Amino acid sequence: MRICVFLSAADLDERYTRPAREFAELLGKGGHTLVWGGSDSGLMKVVADGVQETGGRLCGVSVDFLAAKAREGADEMVIATSLAERKRLLLEKSDAVVVLVGGAGTLDEATEILELKKHGHTEKPVVLLNTAGFYDGLKTQFRRMEDEGFLPRPLADLVFFAEEPAGVLARLEAAVTVGRGVA
């Protein structure tokens, strides 16, 4: 599988890096390809290292104003001209999406894929890894949106919240095996 991972490029505490590294190692050992923002810093580096060191492949999609931070030695590296083009390419090059901890950019990327799913423009599975309860507030907000009629599809069709790294890959593999592409 080619798995797009949205995540932070910041240097973060071990409570965030340890589960991200664990997920990356599972991805690599499974022979999957990481499709990510291409950065060789912070959490993006942690995940790329984990995937590459355990036999997975790396497909980076950076953007021209961040090209200096792009990882050398990736199996594939594309430099987009804008953030919008970067998001489009990340999604085009992937079979599934995983959202790890991140800031405003990660949230932008995550909500865009959910909006595309909401309108039926993609059926790629989307899993959010809720490390250390990082996305508890977002989960609550999404449930409120569902309860109050803001989502035309059930939340469970849009995204799956996993609490542990192993649950992320298990959910993706099950979705792809079944061929349904649901969250």
PDB file of C-alpha atoms in Angstrom:
ATOM      1  CA  MET A   1       0.000   0.000   0.000  1.00  0.00           C
ATOM      2  CA  ARG A   2       1.042   3.585  -0.555  1.00  0.00           C
ATOM      3  CA  ILE A   3       0.095   5.333   2.674  1.00  0.00           C
ATOM      4  CA  CYS A   4      -0.042   9.114   2.868  1.00  0.00           C
ATOM      5  CA  VAL A   5       0.834  10.373   6.337  1.00  0.00           C
ATOM      6  CA  PHE A   6      -0.006  13.913   7.403  1.00  0.00           C
ATOM      7  CA  LEU A   7       2.070  15.002  10.398  1.00  0.00           C
ATOM      8  CA  SER A   8       4.213  17.682  11.956  1.00  0.00           C
ATOM      9  CA  ALA A   9       7.760  18.554  10.943  1.00  0.00           C
ATOM     10  CA  ALA A  10       8.412  19.909  14.469  1.00  0.00           C
ATOM     11  CA  ASP A  11      10.715  18.315  17.016  1.00  0.00           C
ATOM     12  CA  LEU A  12       8.346  16.803  19.560  1.00  0.00           C
ATOM     13  CA  ASP A  13       8.345  15.060  22.915  1.00  0.00           C
ATOM     14  CA  GLU A  14       8.823  11.288  23.105  1.00  0.00           C
ATOM     15  CA  ARG A  15       5.152  10.766  23.967  1.00  0.00           C
ATOM     16  CA  TYR A  16       4.517  11.714  20.314  1.00  0.00           C
ATOM     17  CA  THR A  17       7.680  10.420  18.631  1.00  0.00           C
ATOM     18  CA  ARG A  18       7.578   6.910  20.148  1.00  0.00           C
ATOM     19  CA  PRO A  19       4.122   5.961  18.734  1.00  0.00           C
ATOM     20  CA  ALA A  20       4.973   7.623  15.394  1.00  0.00           C
ATOM     21  CA  ARG A  21       8.175   5.598  15.180  1.00  0.00           C
ATOM     22  CA  GLU A  22       6.278   2.415  16.108  1.00  0.00           C
ATOM     23  CA  PHE A  23       3.738   3.073  13.337  1.00  0.00           C
ATOM     24  CA  ALA A  24       6.553   3.786  10.848  1.00  0.00           C
ATOM     25  CA  GLU A  25       8.291   0.519  11.664  1.00  0.00           C
ATOM     26  CA  LEU A  26       5.047  -1.410  11.166  1.00  0.00           C
ATOM     27  CA  LEU A  27       4.579   0.336   7.829  1.00  0.00           C
ATOM     28  CA  GLY A  28       8.127  -0.505   6.706  1.00  0.00           C
ATOM     29  CA  LYS A  29       8.000  -4.121   7.894  1.00  0.00           C
ATOM     30  CA  GLY A  30       4.741  -4.525   5.982  1.00  0.00           C
ATOM     31  CA  GLY A  31       6.507  -3.507   2.765  1.00  0.00           C
ATOM     32  CA  HIS A  32       4.422  -0.364   2.386  1.00  0.00           C
ATOM     33  CA  THR A  33       5.436   2.998   0.923  1.00  0.00           C
ATOM     34  CA  LEU A  34       5.313   6.177   2.982  1.00  0.00           C
ATOM     35  CA  VAL A  35       3.905   9.122   1.032  1.00  0.00           C
ATOM     36  CA  TRP A  36       4.641  12.221   3.100  1.00  0.00           C
ATOM     37  CA  GLY A  37       5.547  15.898   2.981  1.00  0.00           C
ATOM     38  CA  GLY A  38       9.152  15.039   2.192  1.00  0.00           C
ATOM     39  CA  SER A  39      10.766  16.862   5.100  1.00  0.00           C
ATOM     40  CA  ASP A  40      13.847  15.511   6.831  1.00  0.00           C
ATOM     41  CA  SER A  41      13.150  17.238  10.128  1.00  0.00           C
ATOM     42  CA  GLY A  42      11.140  16.692  13.269  1.00  0.00           C
ATOM     43  CA  LEU A  43       8.407  14.075  13.371  1.00  0.00           C
ATOM     44  CA  MET A  44       8.522  13.741   9.569  1.00  0.00           C
ATOM     45  CA  LYS A  45      12.148  12.588   9.876  1.00  0.00           C
ATOM     46  CA  VAL A  46      11.296  10.157  12.678  1.00  0.00           C
ATOM     47  CA  VAL A  47       8.641   8.499  10.529  1.00  0.00           C
ATOM     48  CA  ALA A  48      10.722   8.469   7.335  1.00  0.00           C
ATOM     49  CA  ASP A  49      13.675   6.951   9.237  1.00  0.00           C
ATOM     50  CA  GLY A  50      11.465   4.246  10.759  1.00  0.00           C
ATOM     51  CA  VAL A  51       9.952   3.289   7.406  1.00  0.00           C
ATOM     52  CA  GLN A  52      13.252   3.264   5.529  1.00  0.00           C
ATOM     53  CA  GLU A  53      15.161   1.369   8.235  1.00  0.00           C
ATOM     54  CA  THR A  54      12.587  -1.454   8.233  1.00  0.00           C
ATOM     55  CA  GLY A  55      12.387  -1.984   4.477  1.00  0.00           C
ATOM     56  CA  GLY A  56       9.645   0.400   3.360  1.00  0.00           C
ATOM     57  CA  ARG A  57       9.892   2.895   0.534  1.00  0.00           C
ATOM     58  CA  LEU A  58       9.729   6.697   0.685  1.00  0.00           C
ATOM     59  CA  CYS A  59       7.772   8.950  -1.657  1.00  0.00           C
ATOM     60  CA  GLY A  60       8.137  12.594  -0.648  1.00  0.00           C
ATOM     61  CA  VAL A  61       6.124  15.539  -1.907  1.00  0.00           C
ATOM     62  CA  SER A  62       7.693  18.778  -0.782  1.00  0.00           C
ATOM     63  CA  VAL A  63       6.919  22.320  -1.851  1.00  0.00           C
ATOM     64  CA  ASP A  64       9.338  24.748  -3.473  1.00  0.00           C
ATOM     65  CA  PHE A  65       9.733  27.032  -0.439  1.00  0.00           C
ATOM     66  CA  LEU A  66      10.606  24.005   1.744  1.00  0.00           C
ATOM     67  CA  ALA A  67      12.750  22.173  -0.812  1.00  0.00           C
ATOM     68  CA  ALA A  68      15.923  22.843   1.206  1.00  0.00           C
ATOM     69  CA  LYS A  69      14.462  20.661   3.983  1.00  0.00           C
ATOM     70  CA  ALA A  70      13.562  17.789   1.645  1.00  0.00           C
ATOM     71  CA  ARG A  71      14.991  14.394   2.546  1.00  0.00           C
ATOM     72  CA  GLU A  72      17.883  13.162   0.468  1.00  0.00           C
ATOM     73  CA  GLY A  73      17.839   9.492  -0.407  1.00  0.00           C
ATOM     74  CA  ALA A  74      14.070   9.113  -0.713  1.00  0.00           C
ATOM     75  CA  ASP A  75      12.973   6.628  -3.364  1.00  0.00           C
ATOM     76  CA  GLU A  76      10.978   9.426  -5.002  1.00  0.00           C
ATOM     77  CA  MET A  77      10.845  13.170  -4.294  1.00  0.00           C
ATOM     78  CA  VAL A  78       8.515  15.598  -6.042  1.00  0.00           C
ATOM     79  CA  ILE A  79       8.696  19.359  -5.493  1.00  0.00           C
ATOM     80  CA  ALA A  80       5.306  21.045  -5.856  1.00  0.00           C
ATOM     81  CA  THR A  81       4.921  24.740  -6.645  1.00  0.00           C
ATOM     82  CA  SER A  82       2.232  25.411  -4.022  1.00  0.00           C
ATOM     83  CA  LEU A  83       0.683  23.882  -0.915  1.00  0.00           C
ATOM     84  CA  ALA A  84      -2.501  23.180  -2.875  1.00  0.00           C
ATOM     85  CA  GLU A  85      -0.551  21.237  -5.508  1.00  0.00           C
ATOM     86  CA  ARG A  86       1.337  19.410  -2.740  1.00  0.00           C
ATOM     87  CA  LYS A  87      -1.916  18.227  -1.131  1.00  0.00           C
ATOM     88  CA  ARG A  88      -3.284  17.117  -4.489  1.00  0.00           C
ATOM     89  CA  LEU A  89      -0.124  15.133  -5.278  1.00  0.00           C
ATOM     90  CA  LEU A  90       0.012  13.543  -1.820  1.00  0.00           C
ATOM     91  CA  LEU A  91      -3.525  12.250  -2.273  1.00  0.00           C
ATOM     92  CA  GLU A  92      -2.993  11.169  -5.892  1.00  0.00           C
ATOM     93  CA  LYS A  93       0.062   9.121  -4.959  1.00  0.00           C
ATOM     94  CA  SER A  94      -1.575   7.267  -2.065  1.00  0.00           C
ATOM     95  CA  ASP A  95      -4.054   4.463  -1.418  1.00  0.00           C
ATOM     96  CA  ALA A  96      -4.892   5.511   2.141  1.00  0.00           C
ATOM     97  CA  VAL A  97      -4.372   8.402   4.571  1.00  0.00           C
ATOM     98  CA  VAL A  98      -3.118   8.439   8.149  1.00  0.00           C
ATOM     99  CA  VAL A  99      -3.115  11.564  10.304  1.00  0.00           C
ATOM    100  CA  LEU A 100      -0.558  11.754  13.102  1.00  0.00           C
ATOM    101  CA  VAL A 101      -0.086  14.654  15.520  1.00  0.00           C
ATOM    102  CA  GLY A 102       0.488  18.027  13.908  1.00  0.00           C
ATOM    103  CA  GLY A 103      -0.365  21.683  13.771  1.00  0.00           C
ATOM    104  CA  ALA A 104      -2.430  23.872  11.471  1.00  0.00           C
ATOM    105  CA  GLY A 105      -0.965  22.387   8.275  1.00  0.00           C
ATOM    106  CA  THR A 106      -1.778  18.849   9.383  1.00  0.00           C
ATOM    107  CA  LEU A 107      -5.297  19.877  10.343  1.00  0.00           C
ATOM    108  CA  ASP A 108      -5.744  21.557   6.935  1.00  0.00           C
ATOM    109  CA  GLU A 109      -4.625  18.405   5.141  1.00  0.00           C
ATOM    110  CA  ALA A 110      -6.842  16.174   7.286  1.00  0.00           C
ATOM    111  CA  THR A 111      -9.966  18.270   6.842  1.00  0.00           C
ATOM    112  CA  GLU A 112      -9.434  18.466   3.086  1.00  0.00           C
ATOM    113  CA  ILE A 113      -9.415  14.683   2.667  1.00  0.00           C
ATOM    114  CA  LEU A 114     -12.485  14.401   4.915  1.00  0.00           C
ATOM    115  CA  GLU A 115     -14.276  17.036   2.840  1.00  0.00           C
ATOM    116  CA  LEU A 116     -13.436  15.109  -0.328  1.00  0.00           C
ATOM    117  CA  LYS A 117     -14.788  11.907   1.251  1.00  0.00           C
ATOM    118  CA  LYS A 118     -17.898  13.688   2.490  1.00  0.00           C
ATOM    119  CA  HIS A 119     -18.756  14.649  -1.092  1.00  0.00           C
ATOM    120  CA  GLY A 120     -17.847  11.266  -2.578  1.00  0.00           C
ATOM    121  CA  HIS A 121     -14.713  12.447  -4.410  1.00  0.00           C
ATOM    122  CA  THR A 122     -12.592   9.740  -2.788  1.00  0.00           C
ATOM    123  CA  GLU A 123     -13.187   6.566  -0.834  1.00  0.00           C
ATOM    124  CA  LYS A 124      -9.628   6.181   0.454  1.00  0.00           C
ATOM    125  CA  PRO A 125      -9.551   4.986   4.049  1.00  0.00           C
ATOM    126  CA  VAL A 126      -8.604   7.689   6.581  1.00  0.00           C
ATOM    127  CA  VAL A 127      -7.302   6.874  10.048  1.00  0.00           C
ATOM    128  CA  LEU A 128      -6.388   9.362  12.754  1.00  0.00           C
ATOM    129  CA  LEU A 129      -3.857   8.144  15.324  1.00  0.00           C
ATOM    130  CA  ASN A 130      -5.051   9.749  18.545  1.00  0.00           C
ATOM    131  CA  THR A 131      -1.681   9.685  20.325  1.00  0.00           C
ATOM    132  CA  ALA A 132      -1.903  10.687  23.990  1.00  0.00           C
ATOM    133  CA  GLY A 133      -5.468  11.922  23.394  1.00  0.00           C
ATOM    134  CA  PHE A 134      -4.165  14.627  21.040  1.00  0.00           C
ATOM    135  CA  TYR A 135      -7.306  14.510  18.874  1.00  0.00           C
ATOM    136  CA  ASP A 136      -9.897  14.012  21.636  1.00  0.00           C
ATOM    137  CA  GLY A 137     -11.269  17.517  21.095  1.00  0.00           C
ATOM    138  CA  LEU A 138     -11.474  17.014  17.340  1.00  0.00           C
ATOM    139  CA  LYS A 139     -13.278  13.699  17.833  1.00  0.00           C
ATOM    140  CA  THR A 140     -15.789  15.446  20.099  1.00  0.00           C
ATOM    141  CA  GLN A 141     -16.303  18.191  17.514  1.00  0.00           C
ATOM    142  CA  PHE A 142     -16.815  15.697  14.687  1.00  0.00           C
ATOM    143  CA  ARG A 143     -19.372  13.792  16.769  1.00  0.00           C
ATOM    144  CA  ARG A 144     -21.224  17.037  17.429  1.00  0.00           C
ATOM    145  CA  MET A 145     -21.207  17.810  13.700  1.00  0.00           C
ATOM    146  CA  GLU A 146     -22.665  14.361  13.036  1.00  0.00           C
ATOM    147  CA  ASP A 147     -25.265  14.608  15.819  1.00  0.00           C
ATOM    148  CA  GLU A 148     -26.430  18.046  14.691  1.00  0.00           C
ATOM    149  CA  GLY A 149     -26.719  17.184  10.995  1.00  0.00           C
ATOM    150  CA  PHE A 150     -23.605  18.827   9.565  1.00  0.00           C
ATOM    151  CA  LEU A 151     -22.289  15.616   8.002  1.00  0.00           C
ATOM    152  CA  PRO A 152     -24.202  14.009   5.128  1.00  0.00           C
ATOM    153  CA  ARG A 153     -22.449  10.691   5.805  1.00  0.00           C
ATOM    154  CA  PRO A 154     -21.916   8.875   9.092  1.00  0.00           C
ATOM    155  CA  LEU A 155     -18.673   9.868  10.811  1.00  0.00           C
ATOM    156  CA  ALA A 156     -17.612   6.207  10.782  1.00  0.00           C
ATOM    157  CA  ASP A 157     -17.664   6.325   6.950  1.00  0.00           C
ATOM    158  CA  LEU A 158     -15.312   9.321   6.932  1.00  0.00           C
ATOM    159  CA  VAL A 159     -12.630   8.557   9.497  1.00  0.00           C
ATOM    160  CA  PHE A 160     -11.528   5.971  12.038  1.00  0.00           C
ATOM    161  CA  PHE A 161      -9.850   7.062  15.272  1.00  0.00           C
ATOM    162  CA  ALA A 162      -7.150   4.613  16.399  1.00  0.00           C
ATOM    163  CA  GLU A 163      -5.608   4.787  19.849  1.00  0.00           C
ATOM    164  CA  GLU A 164      -2.518   2.664  19.083  1.00  0.00           C
ATOM    165  CA  PRO A 165      -0.161   2.396  16.069  1.00  0.00           C
ATOM    166  CA  ALA A 166      -0.990  -1.276  15.417  1.00  0.00           C
ATOM    167  CA  GLY A 167      -4.670  -0.361  15.140  1.00  0.00           C
ATOM    168  CA  VAL A 168      -3.913   2.071  12.318  1.00  0.00           C
ATOM    169  CA  LEU A 169      -2.290  -0.428   9.998  1.00  0.00           C
ATOM    170  CA  ALA A 170      -4.775  -3.167  10.868  1.00  0.00           C
ATOM    171  CA  ARG A 171      -7.655  -0.868   9.925  1.00  0.00           C
ATOM    172  CA  LEU A 172      -6.014   0.140   6.628  1.00  0.00           C
ATOM    173  CA  GLU A 173      -5.152  -3.412   5.643  1.00  0.00           C
ATOM    174  CA  ALA A 174      -8.696  -4.562   6.437  1.00  0.00           C
ATOM    175  CA  ALA A 175     -10.211  -1.710   4.392  1.00  0.00           C
ATOM    176  CA  VAL A 176      -7.993  -2.419   1.378  1.00  0.00           C
ATOM    177  CA  THR A 177      -8.479  -6.204   1.628  1.00  0.00           C
ATOM    178  CA  VAL A 178     -12.238  -5.804   1.669  1.00  0.00           C
ATOM    179  CA  GLY A 179     -11.852  -3.315  -1.192  1.00  0.00           C
ATOM    180  CA  ARG A 180     -14.469  -1.050   0.252  1.00  0.00           C
ATOM    181  CA  GLY A 181     -12.207   1.905   0.987  1.00  0.00           C
ATOM    182  CA  VAL A 182     -14.248   2.923   4.006  1.00  0.00           C
ATOM    183  CA  ALA A 183     -12.655   4.630   6.982  1.00  0.00           C
TER     184      ALA A 183
END
